[in-house]
Short mmCIF file of C-alpha atoms in Angstrom, two decimals:
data_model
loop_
_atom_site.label_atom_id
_atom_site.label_comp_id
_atom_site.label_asym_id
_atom_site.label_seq_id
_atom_site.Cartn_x
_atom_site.Cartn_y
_atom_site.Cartn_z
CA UNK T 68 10.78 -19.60 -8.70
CA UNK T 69 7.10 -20.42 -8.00
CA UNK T 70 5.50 -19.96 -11.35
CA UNK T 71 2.74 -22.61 -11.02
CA UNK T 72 -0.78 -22.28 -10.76
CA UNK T 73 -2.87 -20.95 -7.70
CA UNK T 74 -3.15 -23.11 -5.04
CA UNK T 75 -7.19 -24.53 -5.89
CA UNK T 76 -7.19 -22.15 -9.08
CA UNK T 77 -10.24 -24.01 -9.99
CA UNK T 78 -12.55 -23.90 -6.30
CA UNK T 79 -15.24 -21.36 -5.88
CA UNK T 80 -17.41 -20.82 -3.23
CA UNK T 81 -21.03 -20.62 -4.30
CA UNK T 82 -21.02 -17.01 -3.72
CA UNK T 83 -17.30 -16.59 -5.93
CA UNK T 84 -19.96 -18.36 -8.71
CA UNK T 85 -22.51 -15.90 -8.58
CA UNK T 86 -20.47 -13.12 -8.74
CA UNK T 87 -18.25 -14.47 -11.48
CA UNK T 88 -22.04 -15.04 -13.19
CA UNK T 89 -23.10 -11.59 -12.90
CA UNK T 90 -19.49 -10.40 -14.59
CA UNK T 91 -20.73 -13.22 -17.38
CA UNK T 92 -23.65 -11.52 -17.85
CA UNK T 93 -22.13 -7.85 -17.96
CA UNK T 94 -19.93 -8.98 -20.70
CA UNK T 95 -23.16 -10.62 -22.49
CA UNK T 96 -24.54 -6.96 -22.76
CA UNK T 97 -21.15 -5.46 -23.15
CA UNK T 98 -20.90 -8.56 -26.27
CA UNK T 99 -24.62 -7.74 -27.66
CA UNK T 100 -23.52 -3.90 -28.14
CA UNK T 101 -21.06 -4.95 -30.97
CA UNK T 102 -22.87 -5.75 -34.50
CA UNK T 103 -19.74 -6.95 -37.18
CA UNK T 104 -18.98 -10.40 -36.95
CA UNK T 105 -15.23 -9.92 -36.34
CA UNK T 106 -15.31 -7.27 -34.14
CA UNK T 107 -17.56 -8.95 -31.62
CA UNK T 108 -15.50 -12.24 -32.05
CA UNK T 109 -12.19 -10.46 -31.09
CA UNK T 110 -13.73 -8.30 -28.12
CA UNK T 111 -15.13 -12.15 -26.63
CA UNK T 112 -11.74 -13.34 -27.01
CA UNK T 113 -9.11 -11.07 -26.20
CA UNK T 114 -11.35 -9.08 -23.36
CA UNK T 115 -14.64 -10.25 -22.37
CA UNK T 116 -14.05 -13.98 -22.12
CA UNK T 117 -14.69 -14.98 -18.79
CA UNK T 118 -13.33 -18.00 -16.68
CA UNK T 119 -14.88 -19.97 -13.56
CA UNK T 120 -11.76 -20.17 -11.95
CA UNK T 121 -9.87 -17.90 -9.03
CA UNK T 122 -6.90 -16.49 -11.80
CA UNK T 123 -9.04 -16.33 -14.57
CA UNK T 124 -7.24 -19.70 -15.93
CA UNK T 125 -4.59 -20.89 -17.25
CA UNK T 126 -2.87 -18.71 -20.51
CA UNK T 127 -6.08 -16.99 -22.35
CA UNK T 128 -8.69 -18.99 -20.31
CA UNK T 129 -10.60 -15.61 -19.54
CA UNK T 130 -10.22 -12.12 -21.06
CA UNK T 131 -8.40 -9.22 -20.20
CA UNK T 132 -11.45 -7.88 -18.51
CA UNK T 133 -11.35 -10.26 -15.76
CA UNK T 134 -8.14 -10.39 -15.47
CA UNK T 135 -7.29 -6.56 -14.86
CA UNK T 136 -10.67 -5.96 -12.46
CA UNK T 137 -11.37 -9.65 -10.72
CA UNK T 138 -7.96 -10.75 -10.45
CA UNK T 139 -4.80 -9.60 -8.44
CA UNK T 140 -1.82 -9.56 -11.09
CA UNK T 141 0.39 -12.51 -12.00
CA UNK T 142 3.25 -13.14 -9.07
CA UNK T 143 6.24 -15.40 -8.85
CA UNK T 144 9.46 -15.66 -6.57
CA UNK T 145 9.69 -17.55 -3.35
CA UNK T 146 6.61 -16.04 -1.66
CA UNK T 147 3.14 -17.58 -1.34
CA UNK T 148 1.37 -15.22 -2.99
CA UNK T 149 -1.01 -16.71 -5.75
CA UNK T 150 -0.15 -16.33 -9.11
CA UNK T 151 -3.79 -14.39 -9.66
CA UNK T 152 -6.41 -15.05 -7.68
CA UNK T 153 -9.72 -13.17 -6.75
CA UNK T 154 -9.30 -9.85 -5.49
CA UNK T 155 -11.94 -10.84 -2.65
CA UNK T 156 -9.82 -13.58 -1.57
CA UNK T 157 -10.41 -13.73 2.15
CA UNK T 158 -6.67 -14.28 2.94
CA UNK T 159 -4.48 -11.54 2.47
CA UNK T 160 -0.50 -10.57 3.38
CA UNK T 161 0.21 -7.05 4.78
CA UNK T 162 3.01 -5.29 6.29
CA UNK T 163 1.35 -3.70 9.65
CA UNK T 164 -2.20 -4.26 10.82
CA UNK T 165 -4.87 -3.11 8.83
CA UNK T 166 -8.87 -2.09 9.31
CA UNK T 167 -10.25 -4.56 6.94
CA UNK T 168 -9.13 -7.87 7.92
CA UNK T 169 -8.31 -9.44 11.12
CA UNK T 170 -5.00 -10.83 12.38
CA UNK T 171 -5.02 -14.62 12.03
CA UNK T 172 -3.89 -16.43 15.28
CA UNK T 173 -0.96 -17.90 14.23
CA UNK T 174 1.23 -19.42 11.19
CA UNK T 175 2.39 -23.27 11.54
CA UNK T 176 4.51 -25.28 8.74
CA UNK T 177 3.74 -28.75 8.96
CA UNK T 178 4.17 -32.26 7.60
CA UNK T 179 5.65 -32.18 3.85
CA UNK T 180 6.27 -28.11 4.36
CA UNK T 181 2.66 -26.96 4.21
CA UNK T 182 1.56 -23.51 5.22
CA UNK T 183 -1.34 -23.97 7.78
CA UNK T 184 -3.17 -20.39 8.80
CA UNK T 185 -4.46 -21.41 12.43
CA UNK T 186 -7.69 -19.24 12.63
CA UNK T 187 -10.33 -18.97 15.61
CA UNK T 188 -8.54 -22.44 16.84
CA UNK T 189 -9.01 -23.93 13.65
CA UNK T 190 -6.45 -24.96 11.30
CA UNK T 191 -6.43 -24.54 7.19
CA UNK T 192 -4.49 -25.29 4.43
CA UNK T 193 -3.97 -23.83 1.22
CA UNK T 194 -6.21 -25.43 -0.22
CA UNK T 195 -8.81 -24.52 2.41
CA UNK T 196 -8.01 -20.88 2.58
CA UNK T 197 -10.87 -19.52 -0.05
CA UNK T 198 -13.78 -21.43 2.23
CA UNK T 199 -12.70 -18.41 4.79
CA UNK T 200 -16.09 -15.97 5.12
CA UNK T 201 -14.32 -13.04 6.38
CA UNK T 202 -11.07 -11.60 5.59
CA UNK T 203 -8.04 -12.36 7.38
CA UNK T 204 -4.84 -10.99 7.62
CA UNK T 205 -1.04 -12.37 8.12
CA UNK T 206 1.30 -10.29 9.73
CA UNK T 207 5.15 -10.03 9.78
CA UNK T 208 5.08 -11.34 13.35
CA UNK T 209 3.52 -14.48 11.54
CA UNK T 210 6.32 -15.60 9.54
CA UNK T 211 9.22 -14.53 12.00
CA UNK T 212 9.69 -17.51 13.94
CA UNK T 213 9.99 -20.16 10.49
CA UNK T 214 11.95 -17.99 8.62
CA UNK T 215 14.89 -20.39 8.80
CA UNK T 216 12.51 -22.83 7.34
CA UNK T 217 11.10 -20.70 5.01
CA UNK T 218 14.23 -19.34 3.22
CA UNK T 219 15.36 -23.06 2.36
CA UNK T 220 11.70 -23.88 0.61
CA UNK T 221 12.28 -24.77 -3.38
CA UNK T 222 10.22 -23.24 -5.72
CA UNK T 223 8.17 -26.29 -5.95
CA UNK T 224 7.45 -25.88 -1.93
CA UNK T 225 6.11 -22.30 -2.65
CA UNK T 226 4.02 -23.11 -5.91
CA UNK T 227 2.40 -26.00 -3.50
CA UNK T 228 1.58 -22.91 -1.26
CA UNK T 229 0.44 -19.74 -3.34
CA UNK T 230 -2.88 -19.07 -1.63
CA UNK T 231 -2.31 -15.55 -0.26
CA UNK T 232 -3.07 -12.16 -1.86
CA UNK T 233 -1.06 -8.90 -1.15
CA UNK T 234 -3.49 -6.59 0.86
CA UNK T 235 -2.99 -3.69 -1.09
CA UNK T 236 -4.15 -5.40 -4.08
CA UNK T 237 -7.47 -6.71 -2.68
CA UNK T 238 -10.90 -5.10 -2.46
CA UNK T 239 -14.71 -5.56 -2.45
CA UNK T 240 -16.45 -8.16 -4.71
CA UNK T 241 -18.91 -5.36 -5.78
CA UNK T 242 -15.83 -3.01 -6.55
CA UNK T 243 -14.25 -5.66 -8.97
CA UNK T 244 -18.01 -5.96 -10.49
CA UNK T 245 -18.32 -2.09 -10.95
CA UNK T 246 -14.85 -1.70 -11.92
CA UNK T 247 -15.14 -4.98 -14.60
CA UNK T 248 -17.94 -2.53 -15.85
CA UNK T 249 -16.02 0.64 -16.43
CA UNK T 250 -13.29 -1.04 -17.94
CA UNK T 251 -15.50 -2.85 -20.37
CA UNK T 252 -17.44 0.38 -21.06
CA UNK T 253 -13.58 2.23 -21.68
CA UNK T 254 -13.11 -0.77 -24.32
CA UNK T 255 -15.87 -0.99 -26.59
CA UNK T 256 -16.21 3.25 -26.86
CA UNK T 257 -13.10 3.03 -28.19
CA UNK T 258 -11.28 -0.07 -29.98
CA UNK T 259 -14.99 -1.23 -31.06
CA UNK T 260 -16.34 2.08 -31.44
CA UNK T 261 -19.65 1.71 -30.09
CA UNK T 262 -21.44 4.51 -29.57
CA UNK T 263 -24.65 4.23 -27.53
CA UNK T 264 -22.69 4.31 -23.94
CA UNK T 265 -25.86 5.58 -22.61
CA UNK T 266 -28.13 2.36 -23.55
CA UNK T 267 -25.16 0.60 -22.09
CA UNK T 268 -24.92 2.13 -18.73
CA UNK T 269 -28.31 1.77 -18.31
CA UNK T 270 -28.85 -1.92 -18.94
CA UNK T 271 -25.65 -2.76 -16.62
CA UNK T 272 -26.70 -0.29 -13.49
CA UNK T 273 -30.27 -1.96 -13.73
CA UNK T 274 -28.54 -5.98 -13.58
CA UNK T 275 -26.69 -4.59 -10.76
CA UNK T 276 -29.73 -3.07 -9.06
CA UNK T 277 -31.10 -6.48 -9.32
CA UNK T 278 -28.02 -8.92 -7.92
CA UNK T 279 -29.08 -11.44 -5.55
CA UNK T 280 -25.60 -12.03 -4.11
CA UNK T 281 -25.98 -9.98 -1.30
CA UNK T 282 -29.02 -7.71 -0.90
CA UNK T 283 -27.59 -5.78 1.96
CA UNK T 284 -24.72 -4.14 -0.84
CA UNK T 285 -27.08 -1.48 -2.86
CA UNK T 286 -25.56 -1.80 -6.01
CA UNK T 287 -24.83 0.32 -7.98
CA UNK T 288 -22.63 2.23 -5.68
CA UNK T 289 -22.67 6.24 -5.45
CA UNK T 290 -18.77 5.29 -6.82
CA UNK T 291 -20.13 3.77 -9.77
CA UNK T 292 -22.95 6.62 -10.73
CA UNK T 293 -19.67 9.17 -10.03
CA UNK T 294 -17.72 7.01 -12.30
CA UNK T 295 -20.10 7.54 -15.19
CA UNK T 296 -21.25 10.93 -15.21
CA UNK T 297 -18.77 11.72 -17.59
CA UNK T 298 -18.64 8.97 -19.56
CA UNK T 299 -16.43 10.71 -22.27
CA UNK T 300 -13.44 10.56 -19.54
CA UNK T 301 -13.57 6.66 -19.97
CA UNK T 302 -12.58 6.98 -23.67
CA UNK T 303 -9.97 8.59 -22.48
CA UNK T 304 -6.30 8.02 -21.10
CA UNK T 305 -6.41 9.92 -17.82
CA UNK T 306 -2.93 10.79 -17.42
CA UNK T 307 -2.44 12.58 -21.82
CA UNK T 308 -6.25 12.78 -22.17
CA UNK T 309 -5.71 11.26 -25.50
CA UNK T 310 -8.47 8.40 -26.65
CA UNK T 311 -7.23 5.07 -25.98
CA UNK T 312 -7.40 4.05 -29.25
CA UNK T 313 -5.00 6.88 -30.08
CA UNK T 314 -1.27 6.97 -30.63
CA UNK T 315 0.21 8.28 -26.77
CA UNK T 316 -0.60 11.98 -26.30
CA UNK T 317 -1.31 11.87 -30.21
CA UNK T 318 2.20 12.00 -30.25
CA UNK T 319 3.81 10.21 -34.05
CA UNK T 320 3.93 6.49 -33.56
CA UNK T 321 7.45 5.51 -33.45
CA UNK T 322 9.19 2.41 -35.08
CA UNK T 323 10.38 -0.26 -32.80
CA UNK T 324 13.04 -2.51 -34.12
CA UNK T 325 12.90 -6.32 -34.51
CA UNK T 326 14.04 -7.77 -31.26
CA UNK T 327 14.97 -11.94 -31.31
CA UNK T 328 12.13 -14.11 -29.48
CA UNK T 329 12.28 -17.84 -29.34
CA UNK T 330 10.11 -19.49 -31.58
CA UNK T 331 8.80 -21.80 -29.52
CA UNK T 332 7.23 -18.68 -26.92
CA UNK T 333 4.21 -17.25 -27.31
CA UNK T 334 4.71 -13.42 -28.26
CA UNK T 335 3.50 -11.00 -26.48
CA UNK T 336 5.07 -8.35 -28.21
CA UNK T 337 2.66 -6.31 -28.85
CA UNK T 338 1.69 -5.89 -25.24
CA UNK T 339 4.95 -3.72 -24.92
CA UNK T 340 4.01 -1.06 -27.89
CA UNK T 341 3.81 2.45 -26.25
CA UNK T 342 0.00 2.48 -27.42
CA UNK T 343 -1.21 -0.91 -25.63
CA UNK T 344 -3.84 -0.18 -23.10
CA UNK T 345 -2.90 -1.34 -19.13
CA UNK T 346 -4.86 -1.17 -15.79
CA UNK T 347 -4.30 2.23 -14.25
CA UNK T 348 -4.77 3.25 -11.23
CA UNK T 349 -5.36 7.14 -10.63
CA UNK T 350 -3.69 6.77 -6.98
CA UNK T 351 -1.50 4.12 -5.89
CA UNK T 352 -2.56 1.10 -4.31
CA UNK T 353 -2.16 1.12 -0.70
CA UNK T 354 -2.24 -1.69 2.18
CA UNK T 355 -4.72 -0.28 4.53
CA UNK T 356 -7.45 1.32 2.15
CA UNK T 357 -9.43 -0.33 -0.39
CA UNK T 358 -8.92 1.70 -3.73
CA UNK T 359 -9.39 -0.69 -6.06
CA UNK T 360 -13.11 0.77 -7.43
CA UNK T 361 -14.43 2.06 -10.19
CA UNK T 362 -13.35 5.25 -9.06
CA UNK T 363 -9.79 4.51 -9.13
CA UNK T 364 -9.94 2.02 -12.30
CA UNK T 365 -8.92 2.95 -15.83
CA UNK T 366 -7.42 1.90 -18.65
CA UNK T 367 -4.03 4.07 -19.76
CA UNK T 368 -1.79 4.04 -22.68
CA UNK T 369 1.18 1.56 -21.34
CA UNK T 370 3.96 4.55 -22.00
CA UNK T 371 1.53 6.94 -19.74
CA UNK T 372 1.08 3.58 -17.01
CA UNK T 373 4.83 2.77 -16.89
CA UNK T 374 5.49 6.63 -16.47
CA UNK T 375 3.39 6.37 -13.39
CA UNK T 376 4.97 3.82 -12.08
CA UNK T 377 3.75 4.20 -7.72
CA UNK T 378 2.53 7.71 -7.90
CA UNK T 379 -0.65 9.41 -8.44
CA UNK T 380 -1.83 11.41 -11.58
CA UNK T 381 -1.25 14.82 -9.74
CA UNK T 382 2.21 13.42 -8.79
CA UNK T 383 3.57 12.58 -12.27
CA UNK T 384 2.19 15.78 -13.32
CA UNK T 385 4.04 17.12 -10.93
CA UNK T 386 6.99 15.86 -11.97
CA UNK T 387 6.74 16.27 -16.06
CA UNK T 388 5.84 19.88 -15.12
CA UNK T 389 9.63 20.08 -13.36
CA UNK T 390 11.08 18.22 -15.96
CA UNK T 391 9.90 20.27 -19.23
CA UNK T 392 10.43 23.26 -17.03
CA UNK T 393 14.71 22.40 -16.45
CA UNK T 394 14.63 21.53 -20.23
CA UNK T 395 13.38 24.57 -21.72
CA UNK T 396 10.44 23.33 -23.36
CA UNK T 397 8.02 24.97 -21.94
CA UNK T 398 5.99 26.69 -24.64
#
């Protein structure tokens, strides 16, 4: 399956620089709020490390910071999409028409089986996909008429090709800045136990207020200043409203045993304990509405994230409600 890198992983526009700047200097003050040596150390590493690149590099080239709010998530399989890439990616894949991109004009394969995106009579490649000012958007009508080409690509073919982003997973360059930030905030409240959220806040809304990126996008956003007027929710999981640095639902931690892992793998074991923290969304992404924001942005215990799985909060409550209630349990 395609498991290579994106297709130009390392090209930015001038703007994709700036913006991937002003994250930099979020996690600078986000950094500065964190006094023990260690402490700040292993926040740089593990979360606020931050890559010049569309999928946040290759293995731990950025932090988890970018990669949960800047970046789609890592895809493989005989499709084009990237394998991470920008969540402002100007090309995007969607199932029906949708109000935030425009149809592109038509899909060619050409020459040694190269995608080329025919846009406004003009023809791009992969490779040339991220120059794209506006967003753009291929349909199923697309793809129909090389499917029989298409279904005989190797994996190689498609890795040479990942340069598309799903729709519902794309969004707003200020929304992956203002969600970076509420994320970041969730972090060090909690594993790094900084207090003075406040301070914080302040520091980051007043960089935003002064981004040159765009000066017609008033940052920061009325979703932002929502986001934060309860800043205790953000130390919080939102789906068992237990801190993140907590045990799930404060519930005892339980004992997983020793499972065989190759030696020669990097483990990632500890990414699977019930406690790890995961990007959560409070309502599902969708194709035709952006909703990744700062609004819709947390972090969650992984057991309470997995238990989600495509449903909103008041969904899954929904459901646990029925499901204690056929048990008995109810107390």
């Amino acid at each position: 399956m395609a498991t290579g890198r994106t297709v130009g992983a390392s090209l930015l526009t001038e703007k994709d620089s700036k913006i991937i700047g002003l994250t930099e200097s979020i996690s600078n003050i986000l950094n500065d709020s964190i006094s023990n040596p260690d402490a700040k150390k292993h926040f740089r590493q593990s979360y606020s490390k931050i890559s010049y690149t569309r999928d946040a590099g290759t293995g731990r080239g950025a932090g988890k910071l970018q990669r949960d709010a800047l970046c789609t998530r890592g895809r493989q399989g005989k499709a084009p999409f990237s394998n991470r890439n920008l969540r402002w990616h100007p090309l995007v894949v969607a199932d029906k028409e949708i109000p935030h991109a425009k149809p592109i004009d038509k899909l060619e394969v050409e020459g040694e089986k190269a995608l080329v995106f025919v846009i406004n009579g003009e023809k791009y490649y992969p490779e040339e996909v991220y120059k794209l000012e506006k967003r753009y958007v291929v349909l199923p009508e697309h793809w129909i008429p090389h499917v029989d080409v298409l279904k005989n690509w190797t994996d190689s073919d498609w890795t040479a090709n990942s340069c598309i982003i799903p729709a519902l997973e794309s969004t707003e360059w200020w929304h992956t800045l203002e969600s970076f930030a509420v994320l970041g905030l969730s972090v060090v409240g909690t594993l790094y136990d900084i207090h003075d959220i406040d301070r914080l806040v302040g520091s980051i809304t007043n960089l935003l207020k002064n981004q040159d990126i765009d000066k017609k996008i008033k940052l920061p956003t009325d979703i932002l200043k929502d986001s934060l007027r309860d800043k205790e929710n953000l130390l919080l999981c939102s789906l068992c409203k237990s801190r993140l640095d907590s045990n799930v639902a404060d519930l005892p931690e339980r004992e997983r045993d020793s499972v065989w892992q190759p030696q020669w793998r990097t483990v990632k074991r500890a990414e699977g304990e019930d406690k790890s923290i995961q990007i959560m969304h409070l309502k599902p992404l969708v194709e035709n509405t952006i909703i990744h924001t700062a609004e819709n942005v947390r972090y969650g215990h992984r057991w309470c994230n997995v238990s989600m799985t495509d449903h909103s909060i008041d969904e899954t409550l929904d459901f646990m409600e029925h499901v204690v209630r056929v048990h008995s349990r109810c107390k």
